[in-house]
PDB file of N, CA and C in Angstrom:
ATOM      1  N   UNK A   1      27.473 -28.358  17.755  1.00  0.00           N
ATOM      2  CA  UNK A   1      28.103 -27.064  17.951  1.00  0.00           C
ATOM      3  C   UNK A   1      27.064 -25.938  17.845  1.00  0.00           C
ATOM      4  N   UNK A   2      26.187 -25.721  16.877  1.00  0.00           N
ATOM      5  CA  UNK A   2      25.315 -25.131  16.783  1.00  0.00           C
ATOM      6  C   UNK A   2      24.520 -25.194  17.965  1.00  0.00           C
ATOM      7  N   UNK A   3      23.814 -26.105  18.392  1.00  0.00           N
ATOM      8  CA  UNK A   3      23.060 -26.197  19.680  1.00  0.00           C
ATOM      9  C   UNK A   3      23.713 -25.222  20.886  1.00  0.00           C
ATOM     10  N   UNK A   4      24.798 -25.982  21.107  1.00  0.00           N
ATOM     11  CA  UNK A   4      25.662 -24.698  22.311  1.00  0.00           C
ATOM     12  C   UNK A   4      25.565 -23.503  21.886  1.00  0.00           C
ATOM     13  N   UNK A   5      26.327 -23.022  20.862  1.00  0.00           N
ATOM     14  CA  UNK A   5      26.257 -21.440  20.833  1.00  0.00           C
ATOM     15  C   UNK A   5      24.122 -21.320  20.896  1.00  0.00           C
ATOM     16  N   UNK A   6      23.697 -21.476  20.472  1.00  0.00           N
ATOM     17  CA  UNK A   6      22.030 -20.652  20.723  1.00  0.00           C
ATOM     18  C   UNK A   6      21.563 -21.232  22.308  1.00  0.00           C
ATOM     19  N   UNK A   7      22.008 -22.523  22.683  1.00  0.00           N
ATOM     20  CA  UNK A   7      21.864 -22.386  24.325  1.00  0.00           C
ATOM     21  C   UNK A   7      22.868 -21.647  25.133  1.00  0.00           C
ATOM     22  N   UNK A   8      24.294 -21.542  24.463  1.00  0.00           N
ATOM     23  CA  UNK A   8      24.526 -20.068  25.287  1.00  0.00           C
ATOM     24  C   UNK A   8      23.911 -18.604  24.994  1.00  0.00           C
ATOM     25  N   UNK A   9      23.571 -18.240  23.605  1.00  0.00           N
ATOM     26  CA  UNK A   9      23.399 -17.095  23.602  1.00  0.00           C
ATOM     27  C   UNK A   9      22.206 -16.829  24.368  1.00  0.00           C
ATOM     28  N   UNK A  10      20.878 -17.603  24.402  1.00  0.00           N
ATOM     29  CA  UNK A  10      19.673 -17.563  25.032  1.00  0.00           C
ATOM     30  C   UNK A  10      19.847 -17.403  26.653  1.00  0.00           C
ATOM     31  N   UNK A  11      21.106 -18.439  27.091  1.00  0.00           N
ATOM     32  CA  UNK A  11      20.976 -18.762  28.361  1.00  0.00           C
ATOM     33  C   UNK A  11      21.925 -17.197  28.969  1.00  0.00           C
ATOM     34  N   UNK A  12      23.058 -16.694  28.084  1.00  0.00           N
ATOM     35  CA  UNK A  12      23.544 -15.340  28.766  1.00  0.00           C
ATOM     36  C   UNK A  12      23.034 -14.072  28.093  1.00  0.00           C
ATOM     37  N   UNK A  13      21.844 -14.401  27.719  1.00  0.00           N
ATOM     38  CA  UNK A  13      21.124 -13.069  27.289  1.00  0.00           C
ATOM     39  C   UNK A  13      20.963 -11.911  28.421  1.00  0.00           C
ATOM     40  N   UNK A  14      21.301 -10.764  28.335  1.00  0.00           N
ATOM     41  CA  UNK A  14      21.327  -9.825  29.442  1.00  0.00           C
ATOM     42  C   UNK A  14      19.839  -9.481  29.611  1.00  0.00           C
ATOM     43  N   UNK A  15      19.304  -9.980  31.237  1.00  0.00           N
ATOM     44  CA  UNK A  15      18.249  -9.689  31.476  1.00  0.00           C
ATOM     45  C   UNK A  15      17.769  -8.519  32.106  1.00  0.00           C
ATOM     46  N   UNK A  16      16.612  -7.353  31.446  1.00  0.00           N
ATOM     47  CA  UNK A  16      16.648  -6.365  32.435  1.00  0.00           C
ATOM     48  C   UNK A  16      15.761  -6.651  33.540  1.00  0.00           C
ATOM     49  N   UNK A  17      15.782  -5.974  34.634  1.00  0.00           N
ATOM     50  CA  UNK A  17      15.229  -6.084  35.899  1.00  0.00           C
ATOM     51  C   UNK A  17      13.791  -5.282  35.680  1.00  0.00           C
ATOM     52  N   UNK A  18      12.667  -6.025  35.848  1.00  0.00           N
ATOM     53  CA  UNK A  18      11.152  -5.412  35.448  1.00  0.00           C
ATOM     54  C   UNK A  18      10.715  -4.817  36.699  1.00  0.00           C
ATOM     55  N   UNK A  19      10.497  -3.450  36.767  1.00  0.00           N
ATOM     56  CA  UNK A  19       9.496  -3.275  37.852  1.00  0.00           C
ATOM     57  C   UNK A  19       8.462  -4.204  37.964  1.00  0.00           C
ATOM     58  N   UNK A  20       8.017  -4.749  39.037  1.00  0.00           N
ATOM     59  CA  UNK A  20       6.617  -5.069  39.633  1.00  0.00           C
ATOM     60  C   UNK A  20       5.495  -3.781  39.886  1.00  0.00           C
ATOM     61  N   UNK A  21       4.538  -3.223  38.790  1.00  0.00           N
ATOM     62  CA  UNK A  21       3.412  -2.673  38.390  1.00  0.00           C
ATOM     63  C   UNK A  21       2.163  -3.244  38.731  1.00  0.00           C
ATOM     64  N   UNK A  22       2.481  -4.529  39.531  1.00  0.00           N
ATOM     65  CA  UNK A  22       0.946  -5.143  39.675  1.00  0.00           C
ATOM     66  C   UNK A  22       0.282  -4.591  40.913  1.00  0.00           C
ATOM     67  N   UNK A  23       1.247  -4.219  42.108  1.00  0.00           N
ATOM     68  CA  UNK A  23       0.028  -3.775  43.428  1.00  0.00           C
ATOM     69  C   UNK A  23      -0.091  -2.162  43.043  1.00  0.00           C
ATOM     70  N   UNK A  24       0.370  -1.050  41.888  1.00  0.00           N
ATOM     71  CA  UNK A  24      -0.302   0.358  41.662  1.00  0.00           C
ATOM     72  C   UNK A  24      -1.094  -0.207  40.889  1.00  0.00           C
ATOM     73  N   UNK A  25      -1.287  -1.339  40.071  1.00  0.00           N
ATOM     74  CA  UNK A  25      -2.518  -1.471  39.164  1.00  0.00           C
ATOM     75  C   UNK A  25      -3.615  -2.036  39.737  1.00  0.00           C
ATOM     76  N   UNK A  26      -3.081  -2.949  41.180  1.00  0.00           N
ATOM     77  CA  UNK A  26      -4.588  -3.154  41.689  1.00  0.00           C
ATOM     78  C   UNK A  26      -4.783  -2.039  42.437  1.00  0.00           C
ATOM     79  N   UNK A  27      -4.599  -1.408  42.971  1.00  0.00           N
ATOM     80  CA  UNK A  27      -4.611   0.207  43.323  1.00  0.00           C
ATOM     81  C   UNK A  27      -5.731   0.621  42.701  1.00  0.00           C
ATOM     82  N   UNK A  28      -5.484   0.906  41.147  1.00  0.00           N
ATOM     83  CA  UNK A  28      -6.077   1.601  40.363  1.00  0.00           C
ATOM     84  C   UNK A  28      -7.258   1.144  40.278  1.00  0.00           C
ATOM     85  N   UNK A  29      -7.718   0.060  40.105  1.00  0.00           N
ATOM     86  CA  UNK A  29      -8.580  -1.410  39.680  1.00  0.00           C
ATOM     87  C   UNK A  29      -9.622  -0.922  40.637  1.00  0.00           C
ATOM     88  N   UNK A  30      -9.095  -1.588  41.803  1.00  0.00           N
ATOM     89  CA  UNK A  30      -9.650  -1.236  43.054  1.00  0.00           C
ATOM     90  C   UNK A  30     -10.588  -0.178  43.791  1.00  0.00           C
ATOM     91  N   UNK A  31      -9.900   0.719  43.448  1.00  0.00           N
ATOM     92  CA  UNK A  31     -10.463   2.390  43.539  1.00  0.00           C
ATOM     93  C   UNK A  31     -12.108   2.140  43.607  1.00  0.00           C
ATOM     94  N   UNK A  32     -12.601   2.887  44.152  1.00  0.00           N
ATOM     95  CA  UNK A  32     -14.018   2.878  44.305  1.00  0.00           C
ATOM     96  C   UNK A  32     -14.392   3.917  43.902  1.00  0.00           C
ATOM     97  N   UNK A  33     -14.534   4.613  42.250  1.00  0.00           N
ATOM     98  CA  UNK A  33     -14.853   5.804  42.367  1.00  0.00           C
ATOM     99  C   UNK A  33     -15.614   5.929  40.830  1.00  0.00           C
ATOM    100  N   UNK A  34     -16.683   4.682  41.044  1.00  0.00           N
ATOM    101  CA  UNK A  34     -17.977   4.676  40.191  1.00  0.00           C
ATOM    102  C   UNK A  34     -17.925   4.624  38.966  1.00  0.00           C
ATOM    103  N   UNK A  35     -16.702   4.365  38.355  1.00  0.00           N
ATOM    104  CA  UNK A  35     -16.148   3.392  36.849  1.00  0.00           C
ATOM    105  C   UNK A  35     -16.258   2.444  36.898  1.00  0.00           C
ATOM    106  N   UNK A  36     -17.021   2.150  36.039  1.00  0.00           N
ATOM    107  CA  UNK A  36     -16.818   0.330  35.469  1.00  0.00           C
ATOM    108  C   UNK A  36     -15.557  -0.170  35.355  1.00  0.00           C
ATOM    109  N   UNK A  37     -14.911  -1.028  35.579  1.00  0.00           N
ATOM    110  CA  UNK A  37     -13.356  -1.299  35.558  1.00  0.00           C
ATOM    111  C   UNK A  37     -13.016  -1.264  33.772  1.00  0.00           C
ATOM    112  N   UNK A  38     -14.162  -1.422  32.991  1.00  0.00           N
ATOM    113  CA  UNK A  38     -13.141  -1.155  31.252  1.00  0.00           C
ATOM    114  C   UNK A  38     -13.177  -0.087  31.417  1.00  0.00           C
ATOM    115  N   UNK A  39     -13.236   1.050  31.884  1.00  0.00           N
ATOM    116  CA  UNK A  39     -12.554   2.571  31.966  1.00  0.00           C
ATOM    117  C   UNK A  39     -11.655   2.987  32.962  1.00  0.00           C
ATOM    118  N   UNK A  40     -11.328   2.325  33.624  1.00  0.00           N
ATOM    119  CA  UNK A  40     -10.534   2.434  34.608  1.00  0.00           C
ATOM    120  C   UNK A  40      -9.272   3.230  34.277  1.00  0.00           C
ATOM    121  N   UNK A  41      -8.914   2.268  32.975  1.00  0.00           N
ATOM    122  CA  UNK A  41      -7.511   2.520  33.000  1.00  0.00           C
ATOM    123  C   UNK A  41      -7.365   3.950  32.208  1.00  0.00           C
ATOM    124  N   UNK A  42      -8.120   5.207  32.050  1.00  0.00           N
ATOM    125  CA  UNK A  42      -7.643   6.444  31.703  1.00  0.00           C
ATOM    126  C   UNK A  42      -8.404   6.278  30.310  1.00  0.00           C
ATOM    127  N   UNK A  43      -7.658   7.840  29.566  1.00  0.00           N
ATOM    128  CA  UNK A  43      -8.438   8.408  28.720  1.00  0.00           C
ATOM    129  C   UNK A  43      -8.370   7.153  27.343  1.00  0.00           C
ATOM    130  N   UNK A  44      -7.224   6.482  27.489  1.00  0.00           N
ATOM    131  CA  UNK A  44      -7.122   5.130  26.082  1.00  0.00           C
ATOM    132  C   UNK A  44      -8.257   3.913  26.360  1.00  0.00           C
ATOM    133  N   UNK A  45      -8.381   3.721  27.723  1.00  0.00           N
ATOM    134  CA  UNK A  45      -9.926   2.903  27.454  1.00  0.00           C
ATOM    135  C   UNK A  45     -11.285   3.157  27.263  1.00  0.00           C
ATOM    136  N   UNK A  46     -11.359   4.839  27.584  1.00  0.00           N
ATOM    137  CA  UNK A  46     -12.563   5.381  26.900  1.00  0.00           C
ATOM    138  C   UNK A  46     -12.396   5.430  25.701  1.00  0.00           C
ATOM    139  N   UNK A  47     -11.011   6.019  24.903  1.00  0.00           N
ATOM    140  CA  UNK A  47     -11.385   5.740  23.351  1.00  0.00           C
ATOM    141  C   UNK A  47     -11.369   4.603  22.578  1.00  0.00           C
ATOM    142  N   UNK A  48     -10.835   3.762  22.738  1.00  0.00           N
ATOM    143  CA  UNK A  48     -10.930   2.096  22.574  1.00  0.00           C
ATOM    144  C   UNK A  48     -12.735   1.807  22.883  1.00  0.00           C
ATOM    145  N   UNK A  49     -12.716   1.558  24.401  1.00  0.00           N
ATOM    146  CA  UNK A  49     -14.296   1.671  24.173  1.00  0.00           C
ATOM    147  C   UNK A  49     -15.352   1.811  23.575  1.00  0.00           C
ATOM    148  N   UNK A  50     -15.080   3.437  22.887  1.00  0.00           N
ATOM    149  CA  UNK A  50     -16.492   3.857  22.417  1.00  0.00           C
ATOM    150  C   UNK A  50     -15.954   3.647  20.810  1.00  0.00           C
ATOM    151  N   UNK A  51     -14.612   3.794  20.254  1.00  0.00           N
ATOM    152  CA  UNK A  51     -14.314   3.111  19.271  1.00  0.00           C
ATOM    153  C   UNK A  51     -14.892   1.676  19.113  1.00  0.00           C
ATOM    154  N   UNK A  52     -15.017   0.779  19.672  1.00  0.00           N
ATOM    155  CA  UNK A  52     -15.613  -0.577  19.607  1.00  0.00           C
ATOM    156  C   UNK A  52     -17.300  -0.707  19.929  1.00  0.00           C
ATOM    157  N   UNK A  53     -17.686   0.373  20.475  1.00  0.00           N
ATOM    158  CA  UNK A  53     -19.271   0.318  20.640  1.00  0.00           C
ATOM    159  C   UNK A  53     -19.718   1.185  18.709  1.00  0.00           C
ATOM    160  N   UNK A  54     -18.738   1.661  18.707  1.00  0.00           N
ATOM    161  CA  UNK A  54     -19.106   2.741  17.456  1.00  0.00           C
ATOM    162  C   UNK A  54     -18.954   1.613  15.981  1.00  0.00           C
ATOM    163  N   UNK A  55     -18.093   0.664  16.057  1.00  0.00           N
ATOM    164  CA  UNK A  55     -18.061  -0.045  15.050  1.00  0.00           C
ATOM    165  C   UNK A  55     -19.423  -1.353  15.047  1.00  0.00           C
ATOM    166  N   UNK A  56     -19.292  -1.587  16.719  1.00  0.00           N
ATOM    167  CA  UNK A  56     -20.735  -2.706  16.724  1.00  0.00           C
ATOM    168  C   UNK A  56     -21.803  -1.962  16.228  1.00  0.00           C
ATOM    169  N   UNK A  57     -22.394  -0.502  16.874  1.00  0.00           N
ATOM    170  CA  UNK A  57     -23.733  -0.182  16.419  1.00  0.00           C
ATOM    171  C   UNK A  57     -23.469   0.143  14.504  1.00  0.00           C
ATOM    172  N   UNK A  58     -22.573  -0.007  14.228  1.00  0.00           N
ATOM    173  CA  UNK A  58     -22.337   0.057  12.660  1.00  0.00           C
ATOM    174  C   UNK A  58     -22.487  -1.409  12.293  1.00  0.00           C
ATOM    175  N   UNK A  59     -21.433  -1.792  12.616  1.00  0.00           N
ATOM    176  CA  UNK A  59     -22.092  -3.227  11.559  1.00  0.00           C
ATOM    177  C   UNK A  59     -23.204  -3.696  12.050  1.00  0.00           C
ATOM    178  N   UNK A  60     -23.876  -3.547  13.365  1.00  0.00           N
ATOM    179  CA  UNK A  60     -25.346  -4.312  13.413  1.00  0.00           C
ATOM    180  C   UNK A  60     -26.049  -3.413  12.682  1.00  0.00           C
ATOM    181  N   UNK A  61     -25.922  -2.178  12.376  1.00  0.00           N
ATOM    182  CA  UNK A  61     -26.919  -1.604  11.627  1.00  0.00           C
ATOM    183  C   UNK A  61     -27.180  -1.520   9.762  1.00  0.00           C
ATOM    184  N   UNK A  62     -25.508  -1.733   9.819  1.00  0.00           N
ATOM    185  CA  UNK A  62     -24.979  -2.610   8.311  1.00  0.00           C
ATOM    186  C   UNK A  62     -25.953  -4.103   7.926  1.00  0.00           C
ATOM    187  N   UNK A  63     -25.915  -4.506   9.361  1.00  0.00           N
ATOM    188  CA  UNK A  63     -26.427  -6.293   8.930  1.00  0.00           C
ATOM    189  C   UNK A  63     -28.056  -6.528   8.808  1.00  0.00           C
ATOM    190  N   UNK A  64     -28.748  -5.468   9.606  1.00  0.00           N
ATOM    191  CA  UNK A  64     -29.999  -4.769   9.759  1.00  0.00           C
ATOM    192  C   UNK A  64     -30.401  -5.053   8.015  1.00  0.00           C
ATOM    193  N   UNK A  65     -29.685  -3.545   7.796  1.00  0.00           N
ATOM    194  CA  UNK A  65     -29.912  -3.055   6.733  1.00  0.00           C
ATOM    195  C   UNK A  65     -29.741  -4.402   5.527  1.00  0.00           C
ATOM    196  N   UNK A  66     -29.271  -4.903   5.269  1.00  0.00           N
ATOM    197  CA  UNK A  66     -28.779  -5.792   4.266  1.00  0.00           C
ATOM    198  C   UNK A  66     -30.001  -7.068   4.649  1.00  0.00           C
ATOM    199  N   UNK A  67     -30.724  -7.224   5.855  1.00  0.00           N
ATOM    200  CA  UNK A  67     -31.534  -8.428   6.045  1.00  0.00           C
ATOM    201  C   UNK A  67     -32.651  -7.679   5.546  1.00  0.00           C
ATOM    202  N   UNK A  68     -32.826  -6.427   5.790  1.00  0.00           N
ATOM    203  CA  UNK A  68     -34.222  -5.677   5.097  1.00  0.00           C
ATOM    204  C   UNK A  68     -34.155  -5.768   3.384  1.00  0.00           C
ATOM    205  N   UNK A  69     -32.875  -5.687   2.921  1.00  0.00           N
ATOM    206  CA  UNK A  69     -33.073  -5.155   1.352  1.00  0.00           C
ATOM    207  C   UNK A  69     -33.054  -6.582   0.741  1.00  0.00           C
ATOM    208  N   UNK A  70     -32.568  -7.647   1.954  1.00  0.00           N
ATOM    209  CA  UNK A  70     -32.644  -9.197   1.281  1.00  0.00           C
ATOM    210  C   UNK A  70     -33.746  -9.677   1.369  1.00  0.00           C
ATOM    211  N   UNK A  71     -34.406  -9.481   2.028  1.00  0.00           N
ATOM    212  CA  UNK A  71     -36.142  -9.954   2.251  1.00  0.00           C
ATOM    213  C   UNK A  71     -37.091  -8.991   1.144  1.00  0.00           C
ATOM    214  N   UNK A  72     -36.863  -7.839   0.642  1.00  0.00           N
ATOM    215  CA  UNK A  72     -37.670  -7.318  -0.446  1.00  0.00           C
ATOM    216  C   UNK A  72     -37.627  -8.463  -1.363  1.00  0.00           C
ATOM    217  N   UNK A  73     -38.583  -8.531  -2.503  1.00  0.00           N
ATOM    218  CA  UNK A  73     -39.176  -8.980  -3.772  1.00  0.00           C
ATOM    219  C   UNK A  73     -37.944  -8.064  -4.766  1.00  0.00           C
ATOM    220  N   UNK A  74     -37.388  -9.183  -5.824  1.00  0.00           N
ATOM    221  CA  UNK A  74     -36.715  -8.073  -6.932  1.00  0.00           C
ATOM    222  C   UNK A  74     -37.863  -7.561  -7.605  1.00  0.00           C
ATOM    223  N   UNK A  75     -37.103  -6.289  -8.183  1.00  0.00           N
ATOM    224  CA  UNK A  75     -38.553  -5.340  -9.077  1.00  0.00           C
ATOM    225  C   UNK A  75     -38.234  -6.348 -10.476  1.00  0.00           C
ATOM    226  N   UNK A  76     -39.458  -6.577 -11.092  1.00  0.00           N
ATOM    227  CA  UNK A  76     -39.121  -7.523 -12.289  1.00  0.00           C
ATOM    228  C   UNK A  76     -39.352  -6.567 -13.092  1.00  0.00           C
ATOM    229  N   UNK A  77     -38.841  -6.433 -14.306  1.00  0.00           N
ATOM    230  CA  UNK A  77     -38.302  -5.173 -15.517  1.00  0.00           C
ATOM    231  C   UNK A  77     -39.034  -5.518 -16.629  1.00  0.00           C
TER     232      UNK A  77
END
């Protein structure tokens, strides 16, 4: 009994009707107008972007830093 009711509720779940967005997005994609396609998509993949270049040149410069102060000699006291 259980089985039926969740294969009916699943099976008459009201489905909405999805626009198809895929031929304005190859549109966009497409465009020839001297963007790299990770910026393509507007002002949220430039800040994503440089948000993620801004955290790499941090932690490589974090990991830098920490291979320099691990390779010093301790000062002996």
């Amino acid at each position: 009994a259980l089985r039926q009711i969740s294969q009916r509720t699943i099976s008459t779940a009201s489905r909405r009707q999805v626009e198809n967005r895929v031929p304005e997005h190859q549109k966009l994609f497409q465009e020839d107008n001297g963007l790299p396609v990770h910026l393509k998509g507007g002002a949220m993949d430039a800040l994503l972007y440089r948000a993620t270049m801004g955290i790499t040149m941090f932690g490589t410069a974090y990991a830098i830093y920490w291979l320099v102060i691990s390779s010093m000699p301790k000062k002996q006291k």
